[in-house]
Amino acid sequence: MTSSSKKIRWGILGPGSIAKSFAGGVAQSRTGELVALGARNPAKPGLAQAFPGARILDGYDALLADKDVDAVYISIPHPGHAEWAIKAAEAGKHVLCEKPLALTAFEADAMMHAARKAGTFLGEAFMYRLHPQTLQLVELIKSGAIGEVRMIKSSFGFAMPGFMPEHRLYANELAGGGILDVGGYPVSMARLIAGAAVGQPFVEPDKVVGAAHLGQSGVDEWASALLHFPGSIVAEISCSISLNQDNVLRILGTKGRIEVPDFWFAGGDRDVGPGRIEVIRSGAAREVIGLNETRHLYSFEVDAAGEAILAGRQELAWPGMGWADSLGTLRVLDKWRAAVGLEYEIEKPAKRVNTLSGRPLRANGAIIGKSAIPGLPHSVSLLALGFEDFRTFSSGSILLDAYFEAGGNLFDTGFVYGSGYTEALLGQWLKNRGVREQSVIIAKGAHSPLCYPDVIGKQLAQSLDRLQADHVDIYFMHRDNPDVPVGEFVDAMDAEAKAGRIRGLFGGSNWTMERMDAAIAYAEKNGKQKPGALSNNFSLAEMLEPIWAGCVTSSTDAWKAWLTARQMPNFAWSSQGRGFFTDRAGRDRTDNEELVRVWYSEKNFGRRDRAIELARTLGKSPIHVALAYVLAQPFPSVPLIGPRTLDELEDSLKALDIKLTPEDVAWLDDGPERRRA
């Protein structure tokens, strides 16, 4: 679509009241035409009349398969947004998705990942953002019409006739309630206004406090939140489905206030929003700014999406909701929901049995290769996955699914991670997906200050309970306690191996060479299982000071020689230098205290320079080279990676394309002569 005169051929996925409004917007747009409707009940009376000119197709898949559809508007209930947006992107269709874009920011990020890979457009349909009233409001704030903004008050609340368990707004399985249905309007508006006050497109709150009443179906029937923004701007927002509110946006400044009734409809309805802004200043008459818009309310977002698609952009232009903007709003909604304890049943393991795309988990992926490590019954993936940052099954399973489908089977956990939630999440996922036998679990325990032999068995029992498993495959003491004879630790781990609760390797995380040598010697002398693995820091950059107390690096020449001589497997944490090989670091970048303290030395910068040079030659990034360096060691070396998003995971996997020779490794280590052929 290179011609600006060519119209976007829209298909609507799912009929409904909002879908009908969108169809009216398409009819009055400059850039689009409605050509098809995908319906699960195509014989339902009235569809042809409600969607004039659209071919009525049997089901959503038929819509995505239709070659005459360029873009899809998704208007089904919230839980289906991520699945069908991902499927649409995979089918090469552009997507405008009703709000909320997804149930969580994690789901939205996965949708963006799919669109980014497919090269398709993805937009969130907050229609108010594209109405001229919004830009007028922003300009008033920027001009100082009410002085400096101090507070924002906004509500979107209505009262249903009564509790209606069959209605989507009260249905837990459809993610009902006010926060997701209408709470995004005041949240996104507050972020927009707070941004305008400081000259930014939007800003994120640094604090979110929420409260809500959860009704008999478990959804929020009325809820409020306080948002605190940098610059001391406070927003009071509320929403409801069982309570009428005045629904007036109020922006309070040092020289007056602005009021906007029903800002999401621009003071009108789903057909036309004329636009009305009232400015009230002390000692002055109320100023009414009327925009007198007559275009269909939804035509603005249709044209904004159409213009983006025709221009080859993948997201809406501001003041529309771009990807970062949508993620920001959803992160606030995530915090709001977490604050009130609102997790839908459909987000929990019992109901979330498929991947986010709606498909069963696929096995036998080959992107991540595997290797055999002596002492382990299964080959393990070249990269191990850490996932400490997730606090719900629905968020963590997205990354776990993607890693497994790429061929990953090695999962790094620890007794102290997330106060135990990391282990519980993995246990839920392994059981839910039925892949325990194909997976290899790394467990860690006896972290400081509880670093004693008698703690190992007690914590391992708790770990196995959380993991819903009877054994782990690899076990590490998370820290060492030099005040305890090393043999006592070996005895404790050996006892767990003999009991069948460790069925593979055990060893130390953040242990010194001397203690490992002593532990191995003790085991050999006393007929115990020998410590057979380490989990120490190892990367192309040497850790100059411990990141955390008790940490040990294995990146020195002496360590490399020891690991090679012993052929000791090392499961390397912070294998990419925690940002040292990205633009966050540099000889002139001293704003990050941890980077400076832990990694900054001329020796490390020399290695970083060579990684940059080699990356440029290979068409990769320095972090890819740094990860490939860890993989290319002359001893078993398994990097632990901790991506937070699918993009980060996929980016890490690019390192697997790089095959470094021993000469490459030596040059990266020491330079100065490049030895790569």
XYZ file of C-alpha atoms in Angstrom:
677
model
C 0.000 0.000 0.000
C 2.097 2.860 -1.219
C -0.578 5.070 -2.631
C -2.193 7.542 -0.250
C -5.376 7.274 -2.307
C -5.739 3.567 -1.620
C -8.072 2.721 1.231
C -7.431 0.256 4.025
C -9.783 -2.689 3.748
C -11.029 -3.339 7.262
C -12.409 -6.518 8.734
C -14.103 -6.551 12.125
C -13.403 -9.474 14.416
C -16.493 -9.985 16.536
C -19.818 -8.161 16.244
C -21.124 -6.056 19.130
C -22.122 -2.545 20.051
C -18.610 -1.104 19.876
C -18.020 -2.942 16.608
C -21.092 -1.225 15.190
C -19.766 2.154 16.293
C -16.423 1.393 14.670
C -18.198 0.435 11.458
C -19.866 3.855 11.512
C -16.443 5.436 11.910
C -15.054 3.490 8.969
C -17.998 4.629 6.814
C -17.164 8.272 7.533
C -13.372 7.935 7.359
C -11.042 9.153 4.638
C -8.750 6.139 4.663
C -10.836 3.024 5.226
C -13.638 0.842 3.980
C -15.362 -2.052 5.734
C -15.218 -5.249 3.708
C -15.787 -8.143 6.118
C -17.023 -9.224 9.530
C -15.881 -12.390 11.299
C -18.619 -13.802 13.524
C -18.900 -17.058 15.432
C -22.621 -17.028 14.687
C -22.768 -15.680 11.141
C -26.462 -16.537 10.879
C -27.405 -14.201 13.708
C -30.233 -11.932 12.537
C -29.398 -8.308 11.821
C -25.671 -8.581 11.090
C -25.981 -7.522 7.475
C -28.049 -4.475 8.490
C -25.701 -3.522 11.338
C -22.598 -3.856 9.149
C -23.670 -2.701 5.685
C -21.360 -3.669 2.861
C -19.439 -6.238 4.895
C -19.237 -9.876 3.893
C -20.300 -11.974 6.901
C -17.678 -14.692 7.442
C -17.990 -17.844 9.504
C -15.571 -17.402 12.392
C -12.499 -15.382 13.247
C -10.056 -17.657 11.447
C -11.963 -17.076 8.216
C -11.500 -13.340 8.655
C -7.739 -13.715 9.129
C -7.518 -15.952 6.082
C -9.385 -13.491 3.860
C -6.933 -12.082 1.316
C -9.124 -9.033 0.763
C -8.752 -7.864 4.373
C -5.796 -5.595 5.135
C -6.494 -4.687 8.745
C -8.542 -6.163 11.565
C -10.436 -4.353 14.297
C -10.669 -6.597 17.383
C -13.760 -5.886 19.460
C -14.293 -9.137 21.355
C -14.089 -9.274 25.193
C -10.723 -8.541 26.804
C -9.437 -12.133 27.298
C -9.369 -12.744 23.539
C -7.413 -9.650 22.589
C -3.892 -11.080 22.886
C -4.679 -14.391 21.215
C -6.341 -12.907 18.153
C -3.953 -9.983 17.789
C -1.036 -12.419 17.730
C -2.812 -14.666 15.238
C -3.662 -11.647 13.097
C -0.038 -10.500 13.043
C 1.075 -14.014 12.091
C -1.466 -13.860 9.251
C 0.051 -10.574 8.086
C -2.912 -8.445 9.153
C -2.669 -5.014 10.741
C -4.555 -4.710 14.029
C -6.494 -2.019 15.834
C -7.553 -3.561 19.132
C -10.191 -2.299 21.520
C -9.062 -1.202 24.942
C -7.637 -2.549 27.068
C -5.065 -3.770 24.597
C -4.587 -6.833 26.800
C -5.235 -8.068 30.320
C -1.717 -7.090 31.420
C 1.330 -5.233 30.192
C 3.038 -8.624 29.774
C 0.378 -9.750 27.312
C 0.544 -6.440 25.461
C 4.306 -6.766 25.158
C 3.846 -10.204 23.570
C 1.356 -8.710 21.102
C 3.869 -6.009 20.188
C 6.553 -8.641 19.795
C 4.368 -10.511 17.302
C 3.611 -7.323 15.353
C 7.264 -6.300 15.346
C 8.303 -9.664 13.910
C 5.525 -9.598 11.315
C 6.116 -5.964 10.344
C 2.456 -5.181 10.951
C 0.653 -2.317 12.652
C -0.776 -2.668 16.165
C -2.771 0.060 17.877
C -4.910 0.407 20.971
C -8.311 1.903 20.217
C -8.624 4.679 22.778
C -10.689 6.776 20.404
C -10.657 9.877 22.637
C -6.921 10.269 22.090
C -7.418 11.025 18.384
C -10.314 13.456 18.787
C -9.182 17.097 18.324
C -10.379 17.873 21.846
C -7.429 15.961 23.319
C -4.827 17.959 21.441
C -6.604 21.181 22.364
C -6.487 20.158 26.015
C -2.772 19.420 25.840
C -2.076 22.791 24.234
C -3.972 24.562 27.020
C -1.828 22.824 29.636
C 1.398 23.618 27.785
C 0.423 27.266 27.381
C 0.062 27.681 31.137
C -3.644 28.514 30.913
C -4.129 27.361 34.510
C -0.568 27.806 35.721
C 1.327 24.777 36.993
C -0.652 21.568 37.186
C -0.927 20.216 40.718
C -3.769 17.697 40.684
C -5.852 15.689 38.236
C -9.247 14.244 39.119
C -10.977 11.935 36.701
C -13.728 9.333 36.835
C -15.528 6.977 34.496
C -18.352 5.278 36.313
C -21.863 4.073 35.613
C -24.430 1.841 37.272
C -25.708 -1.310 35.637
C -29.383 -2.103 36.399
C -28.253 -4.667 38.958
C -25.967 -7.638 39.399
C -26.090 -9.548 36.124
C -23.787 -12.581 36.336
C -24.284 -13.368 32.644
C -23.182 -9.897 31.524
C -19.557 -9.483 30.472
C -19.055 -6.631 32.960
C -19.763 -8.991 35.868
C -18.288 -12.143 34.342
C -14.993 -13.187 35.911
C -14.182 -15.430 32.956
C -14.465 -12.377 30.680
C -12.268 -10.177 32.916
C -15.190 -7.989 33.912
C -15.200 -5.060 36.294
C -14.383 -1.413 35.972
C -10.583 -1.277 36.145
C -10.031 -3.022 32.826
C -13.223 -1.903 31.127
C -13.118 1.828 31.821
C -10.274 2.473 34.278
C -7.823 2.849 31.413
C -9.519 6.071 30.313
C -8.741 8.158 33.415
C -5.352 6.466 33.819
C -4.249 7.195 30.254
C -5.597 10.738 30.487
C -3.782 11.402 33.771
C -0.502 10.171 32.255
C -1.095 12.395 29.202
C -1.851 15.527 31.250
C 1.036 14.942 33.650
C 3.260 14.613 30.593
C 1.947 17.817 29.009
C 2.699 19.633 32.274
C 6.400 18.777 31.954
C 6.671 18.957 28.170
C 6.553 15.213 27.506
C 4.093 13.124 25.472
C 3.234 11.283 28.698
C 4.900 10.361 31.980
C 4.691 7.396 34.291
C 3.640 7.621 37.937
C 6.284 6.757 40.485
C 3.661 5.540 42.942
C 0.300 3.814 42.529
C -2.062 3.120 45.437
C -5.340 1.371 44.729
C -8.543 0.277 46.465
C -11.677 -1.469 45.229
C -14.813 -3.347 46.148
C -14.796 -6.836 44.674
C -18.333 -8.093 44.233
C -19.818 -11.569 44.432
C -18.369 -12.609 41.054
C -14.908 -11.432 42.092
C -14.675 -8.423 39.763
C -14.260 -4.813 40.850
C -17.612 -3.043 40.943
C -16.162 0.284 42.052
C -12.530 1.245 42.492
C -10.234 4.216 43.055
C -6.519 4.856 42.770
C -4.021 7.567 43.621
C -1.182 8.187 41.198
C 1.822 10.284 42.142
C 3.883 11.656 39.258
C 7.338 13.228 39.206
C 6.973 16.940 39.812
C 4.521 16.334 42.679
C 1.462 15.993 40.447
C -1.206 13.832 42.067
C -4.040 12.151 40.204
C -7.213 10.843 41.814
C -8.958 8.410 39.503
C -11.995 6.194 39.912
C -14.168 3.841 37.908
C -17.266 1.753 38.473
C -19.832 -0.490 36.855
C -22.299 -0.428 39.769
C -22.114 3.214 40.753
C -22.929 6.397 38.856
C -20.216 9.076 38.945
C -20.109 12.615 37.584
C -17.513 11.628 34.940
C -15.887 15.039 34.747
C -12.173 15.433 34.141
C -10.781 18.156 36.407
C -7.262 19.535 36.053
C -6.268 21.796 38.929
C -3.481 24.315 38.525
C -1.973 27.208 40.450
C -4.009 29.752 38.450
C -7.277 27.925 37.855
C -8.748 24.677 36.681
C -10.011 22.944 33.563
C -13.121 20.793 33.410
C -14.059 18.400 30.622
C -17.314 16.424 30.873
C -17.249 12.854 29.495
C -13.868 13.384 27.847
C -13.817 9.907 26.250
C -16.928 10.787 24.209
C -15.785 14.419 23.821
C -19.013 15.445 25.550
C -21.199 13.509 23.124
C -21.967 9.873 22.402
C -20.593 7.044 20.286
C -21.622 8.783 17.109
C -20.551 12.401 17.544
C -18.448 14.176 20.146
C -18.666 17.956 19.642
C -15.865 18.711 22.111
C -16.248 21.014 25.090
C -13.551 22.328 27.456
C -14.238 24.731 30.307
C -11.507 26.924 31.802
C -12.195 28.434 35.221
C -9.853 31.062 36.644
C -10.177 33.008 39.888
C -11.940 36.305 39.361
C -12.725 35.606 35.712
C -15.749 34.373 33.873
C -15.896 30.683 32.965
C -14.434 30.269 29.483
C -16.051 27.629 27.322
C -14.066 26.283 24.384
C -16.339 24.476 21.958
C -14.812 22.558 19.065
C -18.142 21.895 17.329
C -16.924 18.657 15.751
C -19.462 16.858 13.598
C -17.422 13.910 12.338
C -18.152 10.438 13.624
C -16.365 9.879 16.939
C -14.672 6.709 15.725
C -13.593 8.102 12.366
C -10.615 9.851 13.959
C -9.029 6.609 15.155
C -9.858 4.863 11.871
C -7.961 7.534 9.967
C -5.086 7.657 12.454
C -4.618 3.914 12.097
C -5.043 4.100 8.330
C -2.464 6.854 7.989
C 0.017 4.883 10.076
C -0.504 1.743 7.998
C -0.194 3.594 4.705
C 3.000 5.246 5.934
C 4.491 1.907 6.971
C 4.459 2.702 10.685
C 3.737 -0.012 13.215
C 2.101 2.150 15.871
C -0.119 5.176 16.232
C 1.383 8.638 16.166
C 0.926 10.812 19.258
C -1.474 11.809 20.704
C -2.722 8.356 19.778
C -1.638 5.519 22.024
C 1.747 4.334 20.817
C 3.237 1.124 22.167
C 5.137 2.682 25.075
C 2.027 4.632 26.004
C -0.171 1.521 25.997
C 2.369 -0.382 28.069
C 2.545 2.471 30.569
C -1.208 2.544 31.071
C -1.388 -1.229 31.461
C 1.422 -1.234 34.012
C -0.618 1.179 36.114
C -3.683 -1.052 35.749
C -1.525 -4.052 36.719
C -0.421 -2.281 39.902
C -3.967 -1.173 40.640
C -5.250 -4.715 40.276
C -2.397 -6.121 42.362
C -3.131 -3.610 45.103
C -6.735 -4.802 45.380
C -5.994 -8.499 44.873
C -7.814 -8.789 41.562
C -6.577 -11.769 39.569
C -9.129 -13.346 37.268
C -9.663 -17.093 37.285
C -8.779 -17.151 33.585
C -5.281 -15.939 34.477
C -4.598 -18.813 36.865
C -2.965 -22.132 35.916
C -6.175 -24.181 35.962
C -7.682 -22.125 33.140
C -4.557 -20.989 31.289
C -3.649 -24.324 29.745
C -2.536 -23.053 26.334
C 0.011 -20.509 25.219
C -1.039 -16.886 24.852
C -1.713 -17.482 21.164
C -4.368 -20.038 22.129
C -2.337 -23.045 21.003
C -0.963 -26.010 22.986
C 2.707 -25.772 23.936
C 4.956 -27.059 21.147
C 7.895 -29.318 21.957
C 11.142 -30.179 20.149
C 12.203 -26.640 19.297
C 15.657 -26.408 17.767
C 16.635 -22.733 18.017
C 18.422 -23.334 21.314
C 20.789 -26.265 20.936
C 21.588 -28.776 23.645
C 24.719 -30.371 25.026
C 25.513 -33.272 27.324
C 27.003 -32.506 30.726
C 28.526 -35.416 32.673
C 26.385 -36.312 35.647
C 23.081 -35.217 34.147
C 20.642 -37.759 32.699
C 19.380 -35.374 29.996
C 21.099 -33.078 27.551
C 20.582 -29.489 28.593
C 19.970 -26.377 26.559
C 22.941 -24.133 25.863
C 21.274 -21.285 27.744
C 19.564 -21.537 31.133
C 16.555 -19.362 31.884
C 16.182 -17.285 35.027
C 12.793 -15.629 35.580
C 12.820 -14.003 38.995
C 10.909 -10.873 37.938
C 7.467 -12.418 37.416
C 4.778 -12.519 40.082
C 1.816 -14.147 38.338
C 1.378 -17.303 36.327
C -0.142 -15.414 33.416
C 2.889 -13.130 33.138
C 5.625 -15.709 33.680
C 4.145 -18.402 31.470
C 4.519 -16.186 28.395
C 8.308 -16.220 28.712
C 8.538 -19.830 29.882
C 6.462 -20.987 26.901
C 8.589 -19.075 24.413
C 11.863 -20.348 25.880
C 10.644 -23.962 25.864
C 9.285 -23.714 22.319
C 12.692 -22.422 21.204
C 14.312 -25.567 22.610
C 15.145 -24.459 26.146
C 14.798 -26.977 28.962
C 17.073 -25.670 31.739
C 15.389 -23.548 34.418
C 17.254 -21.636 37.120
C 15.503 -21.150 40.458
C 16.485 -20.367 44.032
C 14.877 -20.745 47.435
C 15.120 -16.999 48.091
C 14.037 -15.789 44.649
C 10.831 -13.820 44.906
C 10.413 -15.144 48.458
C 9.733 -18.529 46.917
C 7.436 -17.450 44.123
C 9.899 -18.273 41.337
C 9.881 -21.912 42.406
C 6.096 -21.941 42.774
C 5.649 -20.406 39.320
C 7.907 -22.985 37.715
C 6.098 -25.782 39.515
C 2.744 -24.519 38.303
C 4.028 -24.208 34.760
C 5.693 -27.641 34.648
C 2.533 -29.317 35.907
C 0.198 -27.251 33.753
C 2.202 -27.899 30.586
C 3.105 -31.493 31.454
C 6.811 -31.112 30.661
C 8.587 -32.019 33.917
C 10.297 -35.044 32.363
C 11.717 -32.959 29.518
C 12.950 -30.244 31.861
C 16.037 -29.789 34.003
C 15.644 -27.835 37.245
C 18.422 -25.908 38.948
C 17.664 -25.286 42.620
C 19.657 -23.280 45.135
C 19.436 -23.023 48.903
C 21.247 -22.196 52.138
C 21.734 -18.547 51.262
C 23.303 -16.187 53.804
C 22.589 -15.740 56.670
C 21.135 -19.276 56.789
C 24.206 -20.849 55.267
C 24.478 -24.035 57.348
C 24.425 -27.747 56.493
C 21.207 -28.493 58.403
C 19.345 -25.855 56.371
C 19.919 -27.648 53.056
C 17.449 -30.483 53.596
C 14.811 -28.270 55.198
C 14.871 -25.723 52.381
C 15.057 -28.354 49.671
C 11.906 -29.959 51.074
C 10.121 -26.612 50.808
C 11.514 -26.061 47.311
C 10.235 -29.434 46.124
C 6.827 -28.668 47.568
C 6.718 -25.379 45.680
C 8.010 -27.054 42.514
C 5.429 -29.851 42.844
C 8.287 -32.263 42.202
C 10.048 -35.087 44.011
C 13.548 -34.128 42.897
C 15.726 -31.464 41.321
C 18.385 -32.144 38.726
C 21.055 -29.677 39.836
C 21.502 -28.250 43.310
C 23.785 -25.431 44.417
C 24.582 -24.090 47.827
C 23.691 -20.460 47.150
C 26.535 -19.101 49.286
C 29.466 -20.551 51.184
C 30.191 -20.273 54.893
C 33.944 -20.668 55.416
C 33.384 -20.972 59.176
C 31.793 -24.396 58.596
C 34.054 -27.333 57.622
C 33.464 -28.040 53.970
C 32.871 -31.714 54.619
C 29.683 -30.959 56.526
C 28.212 -29.324 53.432
C 29.276 -32.235 51.246
C 27.686 -34.688 53.686
C 24.409 -32.763 53.639
C 24.224 -32.590 49.835
C 25.338 -36.194 49.432
C 22.534 -37.288 51.777
C 19.985 -35.546 49.557
C 21.471 -37.253 46.493
C 21.262 -40.657 48.153
C 17.653 -39.914 49.138
C 16.862 -39.225 45.472
C 15.934 -35.588 46.000
C 18.987 -34.467 43.954
C 19.293 -36.634 40.833
C 22.239 -35.166 39.029
C 24.870 -32.640 40.021
C 25.404 -30.617 43.140
C 27.979 -27.999 43.995
C 28.460 -24.425 45.043
C 27.276 -21.056 43.864
C 29.786 -18.339 44.747
C 32.362 -20.776 46.044
C 36.121 -20.297 45.824
C 38.568 -22.648 44.138
C 40.067 -23.545 47.483
C 36.743 -24.584 48.984
C 35.754 -26.534 45.871
C 39.108 -28.364 45.870
C 38.658 -29.175 49.541
C 35.100 -30.371 48.996
C 36.111 -32.634 46.116
C 39.025 -34.052 48.105
C 36.768 -34.731 51.098
C 34.212 -36.518 48.923
C 36.857 -38.680 47.234
C 38.380 -39.639 50.570
C 35.072 -40.472 52.228
C 33.203 -42.148 49.396
C 30.703 -39.347 48.904
C 29.307 -37.903 45.665
C 31.698 -35.204 44.535
C 30.614 -31.630 43.939
C 30.304 -31.582 40.156
C 29.313 -28.059 39.177
C 29.702 -24.383 40.000
C 27.452 -21.386 39.548
C 29.811 -18.436 39.787
C 29.852 -15.155 37.948
C 31.564 -15.498 34.584
C 31.620 -13.092 31.656
C 33.911 -11.383 29.199
C 34.163 -8.549 31.737
C 35.723 -9.410 35.087
C 33.711 -8.514 38.174
C 36.004 -6.137 40.099
C 33.863 -5.959 43.231
C 31.044 -8.271 44.292
C 27.673 -7.121 42.984
C 26.143 -8.519 46.160
C 27.809 -9.639 49.372
C 29.392 -13.066 49.103
C 29.539 -13.174 45.308
C 32.498 -14.806 43.560
C 33.716 -14.247 40.014
C 35.347 -16.962 37.909
C 36.484 -14.661 35.111
C 40.154 -14.401 36.115
C 42.926 -16.236 34.297
C 43.515 -18.443 37.338
C 39.860 -19.441 37.448
C 39.758 -20.187 33.719
C 42.779 -22.452 34.053
C 41.205 -24.243 37.032
C 37.849 -24.717 35.304
C 39.583 -26.038 32.194
C 41.810 -28.427 34.100
C 38.891 -29.741 36.140
C 36.461 -29.601 33.219
C 34.099 -28.225 35.830
C 30.727 -27.090 34.481
C 29.986 -23.495 35.414
C 26.463 -22.124 35.206
C 27.410 -18.495 34.745
C 25.276 -15.699 36.192
C 25.510 -12.103 34.932
C 26.998 -13.648 31.821
C 26.487 -10.445 29.809
C 27.949 -8.097 32.376
C 24.638 -6.594 33.577
C 24.622 -3.925 30.896
C 28.358 -3.335 30.559
C 28.242 -4.334 26.881
C 25.334 -2.020 26.075
C 25.092 1.731 25.619
C 24.396 2.059 29.334
C 28.159 1.815 29.865
C 31.079 3.787 28.478
C 34.213 5.534 29.608
C 32.258 8.777 29.784
C 29.108 7.212 31.310
C 29.367 7.299 35.082
C 25.735 7.727 36.107
C 25.190 4.060 36.986
C 26.893 3.364 40.307
C 26.784 -0.408 39.977
C 28.331 -0.464 36.510
C 31.143 1.855 37.588
C 31.874 0.018 40.827
C 31.663 -3.523 39.490
C 32.956 -3.407 35.917
C 34.852 -0.201 35.126
C 38.528 -0.889 34.448
C 40.693 -0.262 31.443
C 41.130 -3.999 30.996
C 37.363 -4.495 30.820
C 36.924 -1.520 28.498
C 39.541 -3.025 26.196
C 37.504 -6.207 26.042
C 34.375 -4.168 25.465
C 36.094 -2.318 22.593
C 37.023 -5.612 20.963
C 33.502 -6.970 21.436
C 32.141 -3.864 19.709
C 34.609 -4.292 16.840
C 33.782 -7.955 16.344
C 30.042 -7.321 16.634
C 30.250 -4.692 13.933
C 31.990 -7.203 11.650
C 29.414 -9.907 12.346
C 26.370 -7.657 12.132
C 25.524 -8.376 15.764
C 25.557 -6.453 19.040
C 28.369 -6.470 21.621
C 26.123 -8.301 24.090
C 25.771 -11.112 21.548
C 29.542 -11.394 21.357
C 29.790 -11.333 25.148
C 27.306 -14.189 25.443
C 28.997 -16.163 22.658
C 32.272 -15.751 24.561
C 30.805 -17.507 27.607
C 29.538 -20.338 25.397
C 32.901 -20.797 23.667
C 34.992 -21.689 26.728
C 37.180 -24.814 26.807
C 35.156 -26.175 29.733
C 31.385 -26.768 30.067
C 29.976 -23.255 30.334
C 26.245 -22.557 30.513
C 25.136 -18.909 30.645
C 22.155 -18.018 32.796
C 20.012 -15.392 31.071
C 17.212 -13.378 32.631
C 15.123 -11.754 29.891
C 12.019 -9.883 30.986
C 10.344 -9.729 27.588
C 10.082 -11.828 24.443
C 12.172 -9.264 22.577
C 14.949 -9.631 25.141
C 14.763 -13.428 24.908
C 14.885 -13.397 21.135
C 17.762 -10.930 21.191
C 19.777 -13.192 23.509
C 19.250 -16.119 21.139
C 21.074 -14.224 18.398
C 24.296 -15.038 20.232
C 23.816 -18.677 19.255
C 24.562 -17.725 15.641
C 28.120 -16.761 16.608
C 30.712 -19.537 16.690
C 33.900 -18.196 18.224
C 37.201 -19.979 17.654
C 39.802 -20.380 20.415
C 41.717 -17.600 18.652
C 38.670 -15.341 18.843
C 38.322 -16.048 22.550
C 41.996 -15.299 23.171
C 41.775 -12.049 21.197
C 38.675 -10.908 23.057
C 40.437 -11.709 26.313
C 43.787 -10.095 25.742
C 44.126 -8.487 22.296
C 45.889 -6.543 20.914
C 46.370 -8.440 17.649
C 43.205 -9.655 16.046
C 43.420 -13.323 15.184
C 40.036 -13.942 13.578
C 40.395 -15.356 10.072
